[in-house]
XYZ file of C-alpha atoms in Angstrom:
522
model
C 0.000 0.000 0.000
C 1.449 3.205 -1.273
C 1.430 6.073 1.364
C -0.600 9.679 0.636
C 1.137 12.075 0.610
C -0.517 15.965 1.406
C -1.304 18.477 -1.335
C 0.301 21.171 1.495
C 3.568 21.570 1.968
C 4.728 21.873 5.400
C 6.408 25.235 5.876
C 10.372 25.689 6.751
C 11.687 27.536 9.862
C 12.272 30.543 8.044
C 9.413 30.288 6.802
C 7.715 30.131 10.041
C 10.201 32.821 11.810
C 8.912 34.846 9.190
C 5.430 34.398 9.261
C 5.171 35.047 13.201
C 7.762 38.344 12.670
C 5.117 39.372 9.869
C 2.036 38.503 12.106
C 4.248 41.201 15.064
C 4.434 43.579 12.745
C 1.209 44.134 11.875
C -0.267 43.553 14.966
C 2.153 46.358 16.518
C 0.991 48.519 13.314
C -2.549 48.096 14.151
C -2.428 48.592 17.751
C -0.179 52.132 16.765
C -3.427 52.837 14.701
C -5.803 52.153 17.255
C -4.043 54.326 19.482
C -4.283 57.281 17.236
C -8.290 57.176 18.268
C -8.185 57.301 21.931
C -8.667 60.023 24.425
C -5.424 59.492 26.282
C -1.581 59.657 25.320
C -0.290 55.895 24.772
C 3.810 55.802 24.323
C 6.775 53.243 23.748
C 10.217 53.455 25.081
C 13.614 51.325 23.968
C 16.431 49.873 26.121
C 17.975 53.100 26.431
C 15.643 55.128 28.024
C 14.264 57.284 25.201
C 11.088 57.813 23.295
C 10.011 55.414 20.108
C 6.815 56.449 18.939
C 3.738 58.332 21.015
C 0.198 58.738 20.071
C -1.217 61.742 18.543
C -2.836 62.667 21.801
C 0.457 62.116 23.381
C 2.134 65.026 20.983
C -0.582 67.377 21.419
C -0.465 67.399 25.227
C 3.147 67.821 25.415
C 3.328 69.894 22.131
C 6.613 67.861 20.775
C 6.092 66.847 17.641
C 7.328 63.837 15.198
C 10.336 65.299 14.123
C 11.393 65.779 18.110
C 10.493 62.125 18.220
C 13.082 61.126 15.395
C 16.142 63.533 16.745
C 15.650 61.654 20.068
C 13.519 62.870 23.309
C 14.771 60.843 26.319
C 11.978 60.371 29.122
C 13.966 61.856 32.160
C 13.956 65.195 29.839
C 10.288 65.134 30.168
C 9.523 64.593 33.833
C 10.323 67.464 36.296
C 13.850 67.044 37.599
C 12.475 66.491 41.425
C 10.834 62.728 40.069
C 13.837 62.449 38.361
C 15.517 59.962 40.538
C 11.961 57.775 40.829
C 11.325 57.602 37.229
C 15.246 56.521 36.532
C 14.432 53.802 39.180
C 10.862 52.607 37.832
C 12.692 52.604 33.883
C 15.238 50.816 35.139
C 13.070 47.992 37.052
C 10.519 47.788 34.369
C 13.017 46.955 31.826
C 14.811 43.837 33.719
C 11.344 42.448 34.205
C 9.771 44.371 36.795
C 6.372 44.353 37.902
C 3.596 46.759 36.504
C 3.069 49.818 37.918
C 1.072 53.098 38.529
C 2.777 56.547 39.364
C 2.181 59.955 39.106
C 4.472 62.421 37.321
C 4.977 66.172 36.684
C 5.547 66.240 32.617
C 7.259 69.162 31.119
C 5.760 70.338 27.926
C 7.535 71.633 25.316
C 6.123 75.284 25.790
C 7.399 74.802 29.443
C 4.141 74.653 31.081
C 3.368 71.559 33.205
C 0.638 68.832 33.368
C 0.234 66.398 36.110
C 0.233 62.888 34.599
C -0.725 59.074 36.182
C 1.613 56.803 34.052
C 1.088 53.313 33.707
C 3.280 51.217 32.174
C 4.905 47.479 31.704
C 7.822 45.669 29.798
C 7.342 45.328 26.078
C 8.214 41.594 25.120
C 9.153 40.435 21.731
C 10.383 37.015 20.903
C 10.847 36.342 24.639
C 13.027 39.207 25.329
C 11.999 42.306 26.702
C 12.404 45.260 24.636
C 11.471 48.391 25.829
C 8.597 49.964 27.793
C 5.345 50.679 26.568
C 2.948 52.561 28.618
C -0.421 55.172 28.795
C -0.068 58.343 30.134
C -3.438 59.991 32.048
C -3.886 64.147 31.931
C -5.188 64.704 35.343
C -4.720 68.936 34.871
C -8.010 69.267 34.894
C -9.517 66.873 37.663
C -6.608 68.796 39.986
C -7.779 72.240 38.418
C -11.514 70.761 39.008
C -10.422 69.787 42.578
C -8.799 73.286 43.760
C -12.120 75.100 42.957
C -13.675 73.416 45.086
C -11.582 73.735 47.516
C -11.496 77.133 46.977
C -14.979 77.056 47.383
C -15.341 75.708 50.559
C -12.601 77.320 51.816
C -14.295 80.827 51.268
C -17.627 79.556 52.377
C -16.134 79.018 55.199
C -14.217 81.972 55.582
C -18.085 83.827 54.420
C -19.723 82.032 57.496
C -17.236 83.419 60.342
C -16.807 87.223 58.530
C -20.772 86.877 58.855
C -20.796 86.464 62.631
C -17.893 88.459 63.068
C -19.147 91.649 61.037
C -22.265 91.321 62.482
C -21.020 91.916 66.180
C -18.504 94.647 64.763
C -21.787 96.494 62.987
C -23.377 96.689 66.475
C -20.636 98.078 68.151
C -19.577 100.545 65.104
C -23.276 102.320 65.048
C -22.644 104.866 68.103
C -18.716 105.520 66.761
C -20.602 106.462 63.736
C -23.444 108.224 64.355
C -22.673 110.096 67.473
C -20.033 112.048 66.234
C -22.874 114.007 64.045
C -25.251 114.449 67.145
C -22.547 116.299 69.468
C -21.073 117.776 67.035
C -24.733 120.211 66.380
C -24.313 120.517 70.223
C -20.636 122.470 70.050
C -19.365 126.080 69.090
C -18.595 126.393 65.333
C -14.848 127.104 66.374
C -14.759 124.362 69.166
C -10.840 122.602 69.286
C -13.484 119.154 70.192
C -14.744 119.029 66.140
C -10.915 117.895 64.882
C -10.815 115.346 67.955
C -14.481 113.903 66.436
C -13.533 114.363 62.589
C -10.168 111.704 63.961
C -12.780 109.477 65.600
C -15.119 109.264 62.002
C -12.070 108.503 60.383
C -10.876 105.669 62.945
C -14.621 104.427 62.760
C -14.783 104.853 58.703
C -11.922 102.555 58.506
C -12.844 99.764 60.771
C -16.114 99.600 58.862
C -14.131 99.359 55.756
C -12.578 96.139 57.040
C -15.879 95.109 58.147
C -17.891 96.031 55.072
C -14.960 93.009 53.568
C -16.099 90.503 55.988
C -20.025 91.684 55.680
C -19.109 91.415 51.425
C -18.017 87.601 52.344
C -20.723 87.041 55.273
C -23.608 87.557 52.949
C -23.050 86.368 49.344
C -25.341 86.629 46.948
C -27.554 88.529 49.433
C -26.976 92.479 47.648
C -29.797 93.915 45.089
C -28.831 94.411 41.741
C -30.089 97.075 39.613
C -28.445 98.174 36.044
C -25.274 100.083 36.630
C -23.204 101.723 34.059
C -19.922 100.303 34.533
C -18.031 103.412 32.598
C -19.412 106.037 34.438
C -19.470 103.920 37.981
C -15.253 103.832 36.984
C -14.906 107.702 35.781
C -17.160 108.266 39.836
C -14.664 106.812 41.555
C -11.525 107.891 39.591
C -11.218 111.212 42.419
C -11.727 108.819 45.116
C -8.607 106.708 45.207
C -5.801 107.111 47.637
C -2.825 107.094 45.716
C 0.775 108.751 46.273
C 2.570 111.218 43.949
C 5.100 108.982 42.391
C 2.178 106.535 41.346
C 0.265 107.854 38.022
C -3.535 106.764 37.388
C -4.354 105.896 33.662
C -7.716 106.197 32.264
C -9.525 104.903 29.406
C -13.522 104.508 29.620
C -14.781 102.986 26.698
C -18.507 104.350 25.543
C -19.516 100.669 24.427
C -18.776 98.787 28.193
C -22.175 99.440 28.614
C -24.721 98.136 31.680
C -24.764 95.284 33.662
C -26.291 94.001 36.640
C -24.767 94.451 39.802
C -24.970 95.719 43.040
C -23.496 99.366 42.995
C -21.479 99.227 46.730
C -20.123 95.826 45.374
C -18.783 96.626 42.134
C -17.260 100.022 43.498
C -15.342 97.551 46.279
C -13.996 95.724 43.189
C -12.615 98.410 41.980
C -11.401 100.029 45.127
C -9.807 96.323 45.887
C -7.786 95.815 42.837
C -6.683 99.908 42.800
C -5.233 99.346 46.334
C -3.719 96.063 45.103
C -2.017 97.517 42.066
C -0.820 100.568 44.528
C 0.754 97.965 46.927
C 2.847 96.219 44.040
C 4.627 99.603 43.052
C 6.135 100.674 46.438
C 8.858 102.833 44.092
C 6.112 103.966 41.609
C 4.439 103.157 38.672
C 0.986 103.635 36.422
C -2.243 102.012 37.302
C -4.338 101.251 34.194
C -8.404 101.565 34.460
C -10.045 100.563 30.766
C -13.777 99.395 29.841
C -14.999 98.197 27.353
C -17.408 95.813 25.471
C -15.397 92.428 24.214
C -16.456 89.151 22.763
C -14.564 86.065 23.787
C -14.434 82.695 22.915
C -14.524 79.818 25.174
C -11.485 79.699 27.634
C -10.423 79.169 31.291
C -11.057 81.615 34.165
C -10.487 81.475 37.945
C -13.819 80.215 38.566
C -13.949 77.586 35.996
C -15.018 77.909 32.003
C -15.603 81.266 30.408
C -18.819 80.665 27.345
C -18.221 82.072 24.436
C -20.140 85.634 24.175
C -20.545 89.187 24.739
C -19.082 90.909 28.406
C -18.769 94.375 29.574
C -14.908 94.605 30.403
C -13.321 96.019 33.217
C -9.290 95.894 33.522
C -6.770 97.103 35.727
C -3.526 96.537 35.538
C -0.039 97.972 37.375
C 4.075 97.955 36.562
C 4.666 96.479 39.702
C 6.367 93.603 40.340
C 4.430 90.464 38.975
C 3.095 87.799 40.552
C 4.752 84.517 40.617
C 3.509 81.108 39.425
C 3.239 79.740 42.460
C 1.678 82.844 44.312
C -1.176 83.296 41.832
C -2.320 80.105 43.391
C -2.899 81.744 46.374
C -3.607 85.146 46.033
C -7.498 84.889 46.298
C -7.263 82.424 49.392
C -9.260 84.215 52.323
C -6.497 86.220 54.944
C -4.266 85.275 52.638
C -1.309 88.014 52.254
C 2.069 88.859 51.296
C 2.496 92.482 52.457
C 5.163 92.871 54.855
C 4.691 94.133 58.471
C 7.135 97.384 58.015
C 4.909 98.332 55.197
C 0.948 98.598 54.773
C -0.775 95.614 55.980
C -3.309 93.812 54.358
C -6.272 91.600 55.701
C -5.979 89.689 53.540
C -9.622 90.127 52.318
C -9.117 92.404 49.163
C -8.854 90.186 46.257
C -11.027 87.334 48.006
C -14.258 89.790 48.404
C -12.970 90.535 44.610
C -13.632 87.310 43.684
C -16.842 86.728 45.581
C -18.211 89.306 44.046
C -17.559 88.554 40.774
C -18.818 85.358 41.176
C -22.045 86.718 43.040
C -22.650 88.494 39.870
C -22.109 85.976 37.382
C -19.168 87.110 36.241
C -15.971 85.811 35.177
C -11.959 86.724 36.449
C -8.689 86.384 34.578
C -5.197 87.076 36.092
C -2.663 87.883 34.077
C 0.733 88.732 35.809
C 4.755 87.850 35.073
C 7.548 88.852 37.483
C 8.881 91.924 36.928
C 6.171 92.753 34.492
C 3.382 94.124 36.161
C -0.006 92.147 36.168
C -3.692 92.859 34.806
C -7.126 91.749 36.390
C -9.639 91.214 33.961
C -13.451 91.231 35.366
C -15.917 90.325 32.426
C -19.020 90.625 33.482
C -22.833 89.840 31.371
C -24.092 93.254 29.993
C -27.670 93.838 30.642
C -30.125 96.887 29.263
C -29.991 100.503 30.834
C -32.386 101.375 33.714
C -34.459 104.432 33.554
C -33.473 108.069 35.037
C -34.583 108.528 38.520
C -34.132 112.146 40.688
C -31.663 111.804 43.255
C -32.422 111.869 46.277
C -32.140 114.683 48.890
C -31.474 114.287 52.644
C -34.629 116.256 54.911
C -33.459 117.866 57.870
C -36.653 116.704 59.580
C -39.397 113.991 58.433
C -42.228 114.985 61.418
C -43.252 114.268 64.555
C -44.875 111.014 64.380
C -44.728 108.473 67.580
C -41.784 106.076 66.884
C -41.894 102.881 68.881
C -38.118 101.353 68.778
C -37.734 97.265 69.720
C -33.892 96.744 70.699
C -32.040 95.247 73.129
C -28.989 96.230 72.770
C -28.650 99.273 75.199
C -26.668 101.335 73.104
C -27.968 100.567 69.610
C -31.047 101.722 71.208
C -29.519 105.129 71.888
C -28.061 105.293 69.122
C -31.331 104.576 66.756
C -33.364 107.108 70.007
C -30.783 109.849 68.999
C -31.027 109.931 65.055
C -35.169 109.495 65.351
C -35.544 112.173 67.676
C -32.739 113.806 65.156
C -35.464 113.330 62.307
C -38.301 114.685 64.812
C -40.046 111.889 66.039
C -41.177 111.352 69.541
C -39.568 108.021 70.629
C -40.867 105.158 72.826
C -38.246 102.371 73.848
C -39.165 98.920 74.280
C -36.465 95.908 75.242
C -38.790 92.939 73.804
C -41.690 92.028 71.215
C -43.515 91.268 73.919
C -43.273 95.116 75.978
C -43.991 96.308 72.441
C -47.025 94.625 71.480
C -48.084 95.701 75.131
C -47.253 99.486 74.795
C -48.658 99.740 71.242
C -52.162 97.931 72.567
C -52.672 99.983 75.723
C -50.061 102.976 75.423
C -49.263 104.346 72.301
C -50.936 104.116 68.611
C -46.960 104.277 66.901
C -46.542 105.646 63.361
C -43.672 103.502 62.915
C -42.047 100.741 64.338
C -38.312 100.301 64.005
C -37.511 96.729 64.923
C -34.054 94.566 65.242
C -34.081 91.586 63.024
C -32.449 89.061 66.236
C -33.079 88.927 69.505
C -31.770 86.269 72.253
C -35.034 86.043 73.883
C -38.562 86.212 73.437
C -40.234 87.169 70.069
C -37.807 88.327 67.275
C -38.362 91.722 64.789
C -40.539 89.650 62.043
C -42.686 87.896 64.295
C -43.075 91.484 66.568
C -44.144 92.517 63.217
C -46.556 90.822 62.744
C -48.114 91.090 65.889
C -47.732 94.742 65.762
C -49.753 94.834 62.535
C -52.548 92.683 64.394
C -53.109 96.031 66.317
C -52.140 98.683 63.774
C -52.557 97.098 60.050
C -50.816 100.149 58.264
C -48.281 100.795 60.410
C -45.151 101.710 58.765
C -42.415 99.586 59.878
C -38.388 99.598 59.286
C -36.180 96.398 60.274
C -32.634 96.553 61.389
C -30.363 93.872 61.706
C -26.320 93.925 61.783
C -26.335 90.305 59.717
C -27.987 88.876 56.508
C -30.863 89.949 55.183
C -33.019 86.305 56.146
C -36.211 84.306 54.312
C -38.292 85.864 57.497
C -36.996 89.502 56.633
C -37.604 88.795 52.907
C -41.456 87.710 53.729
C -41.917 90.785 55.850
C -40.715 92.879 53.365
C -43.538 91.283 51.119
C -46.153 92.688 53.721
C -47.399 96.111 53.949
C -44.930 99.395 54.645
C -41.579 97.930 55.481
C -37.977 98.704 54.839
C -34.671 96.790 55.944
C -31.189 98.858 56.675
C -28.358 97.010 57.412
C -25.902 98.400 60.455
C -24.693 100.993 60.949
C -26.987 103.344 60.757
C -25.968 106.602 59.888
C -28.228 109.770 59.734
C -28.314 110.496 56.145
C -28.933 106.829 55.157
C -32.308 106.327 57.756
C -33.204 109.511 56.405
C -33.460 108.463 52.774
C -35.180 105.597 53.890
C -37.807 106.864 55.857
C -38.513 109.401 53.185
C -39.337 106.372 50.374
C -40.828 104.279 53.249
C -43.403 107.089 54.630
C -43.950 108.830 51.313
């Protein structure tokens, strides 16, 4: 019996050797294609330590391109020089065998700007032999940029909770500092020596509600009306306003087109104010201050508080030839009490540019820092534009509003004085009461009041809302005016909603209870 013999010739060694180094080849080709498509930078390194081929995505994020590739990039020249000695130690482990791994990296692009990386990476095998390194290479820039603003977040929400508190004990305490110097001061000779000593204690008292206006700006966010401001002409008010010395010049240029926006007039003037004094303090030997509006349209980009949409923003800039603002210190620089001025020079609260940036964001607005050392920086506040609001008379301070009955709820001894003294100021007979509950009494068996001026918090007993309306139970169009040294709460908001009432916020000064008696008693 003759033995068959196959139509298929069995293949040599070369053959084979061949086949399997053709099979390789394409398989590496394909997975270098597949590559190309995914969302993440996927590399290869030889023996030696230096690059062999990385993705598309890969070349984008670092910005080296495929001719760097061919003259040779070696990894350590990529990785900031402080992981320098890990990476040389994970290479070198990886390519005698060494387990997997996951690390994270610093990777220097080619522009010089850094990204924070997770690599993971293993031996590449071939024909039994290891042969380089091939690995995948995670952008985590933006999960770390993602995770500071929140931080950020919560650490000025915090910071917003305690200036609350704070600012609302300092309020109580500023109102007779405030106000009394304009009651004695009707009561002295015109050429009295006692009106400089006063005009030094408004000035001590203006400042320390300047520093508490900062905390009372980070106590209450998102708690201020806006109305339609013109943001060129708020700019060209305040231009006479700011405190700046002779060898510091103040530059100027309102554009027509900024147009409105929406905003809460006292808040947008601090942001100004804020960023002037900044400027000032980063030229100690001199310099310009730039103020510019405008009207811009920006595409899509990065701000402090996340992603600026594409659009239309009113533009406010100011910018200084100081000294710059490092890399690391822009990090920082709108952290609450954070500072850098020195003790032997002006000292900061630290409060400035953090109520700059609460405010911004409480008016939906966006802020870009621009700054190099030696080079001066720029603050860029875009904010939405909104349509003009129609021309209203100013208003005009009366000497005297009548002599209605006045019943005042406090109990605070000397915010009760002080609030007794600018009523009876305004001519109106005053009755005191220390609770809601004396109140209600006097005004059902005592008194018929023409307006009740209530605090917002009390420790005990029935607070200003609820005396309210109990108070209106008894007298239904009573006029009524809240006062509280805090936020302006859901209870004051409600009460607000009801009948004749008005809310001031402390202090109190004589001019500003005027003006609001006038609107609230017609």
């Amino acid at each position: 019996m003759s033995e068959s013999k196959s139509d298929s010739p069995v293949p040599s060694a070369s053959q084979t050797v061949g086949s399997a180094t053709d099979l390789a080849s394409s398989s590496r080709r394909e997975f270098r294609e597949l590559s190309e498509l995914l969302p993440l930078t996927v590399f290869e390194v030889n023996m030696t330590g230096q690059f062999v081929w990385v993705n598309s995505h890969g070349r984008k994020l670092s910005g080296y391109s495929e001719q760097d590739l061919e003259r040779g990039i070696a990894v350590l020249s990529v990785i900031r020089s402080a992981d320098g000695v890990s990476v040389a130690s994970n290479l070198a482990m990886k390519l005698t065998g060494g387990a997997d791994s996951e690390d994270q990296y610093t990777l220097l692009c080619k522009d010089g700007s850094t990204r924070s990386v997770t690599i993971r990476s293993r031996a590449l095998v071939a024909d039994g032999r290891i042969v380089g390194l091939i690995g995948v290479a995670i952008d985590l820039s933006e999960q770390k940029r993602l995770e500071e603003r929140h931080a950020r977040a919560e650490r000025l929400e915090a910071a917003g909770r305690v200036a609350g508190q704070v600012a609302h004990d300092f309020n109580n305490l500023l109102g007779p500092l405030l106000a009394y110097p304009q009651l004695v001061r009707e009561h002295l000779p015109q050429h009295s020596r006692a009106h400089a000593l006063l005009r030094d204690m408004e000035f001590a008292a203006q400042q320390i509600r300047e520093i508490n206006q900062q905390l009372l700006t980070l106590g209450r966010r998102g708690h201020c009306e806006l109305t339609p401001v013109e943001l060129s002409a708020l700019v060209g008010a305040c231009v006479g306003g700011f405190s700046l010395p002779p060898e510091i010049r103040l530059a100027v240029e309102l554009g027509a087109d900024a147009g409105w926006v929406l905003g809460g007039e006292a808040q947008l003037v601090r942001v100004l104010n804020n960023l002037v004094q900044n400027a000032r303090d980063a030229m100690p030997e001199g310099g310009v201050v730039t103020l510019s509006t405008g009207l811009v349209d920006l595409p899509e980009q990065n701000g402090l508080m996340g992603r600026i949409p594409t659009g239309r923003y009113a533009h406010l800039t100011v910018s200084d030839t100081g000294s710059g603002i490092s890399a690391a210190l822009l990090e920082r620089i709108f952290e609450p009490f954070y500072t850098t001025k020195r003790a032997d020079r002006r000292r900061g609260s630290g409060l400035g540019l953090c109520t700059v940036a609460a405010v911004v964001q409480d008016h939906q607005g966006h802020l870009v820092v621009s700054s190099e050392l030696g080079q001066g920086s720029t603050f860029h506040v875009y904010l939405p534009p909104t349509q003009p609001s129609p021309v209203t008379a100013p208003d005009q301070l009366l000497p005297s509003i009548g002599g209605g009955q006045a019943l005042i709820v406090a109990e605070d001894g000397v915010g009760r004085q002080v609030t007794k003294g600018l009523l009876e100021r305004l001519g109106f007979r005053v009755t005191l009461a220390l609770s809601g509950e004396q109140a209600r009494l006097l005004a059902e068996r005592v008194i018929v009041p023409d307006l009740a001026v209530l605090e917002v918090a009390t420790r005990d007993g029935m607070d200003g809302p609820t005396t309210l309306t109990e108070l209106r139970k008894l007298h239904p169009s009573m006029p009524a005016l809240l006062i509280s040294g805090g936020l302006e709460t859901d209870a004051v908001r409600s009460a607000l909603g009801r009948g004749r009432t008005a809310f001031l916020r402390k202090p109190v000064t004589l001019e500003v209870l005027s003006r609001t008696l006038r609107a609230l008693l017609g």
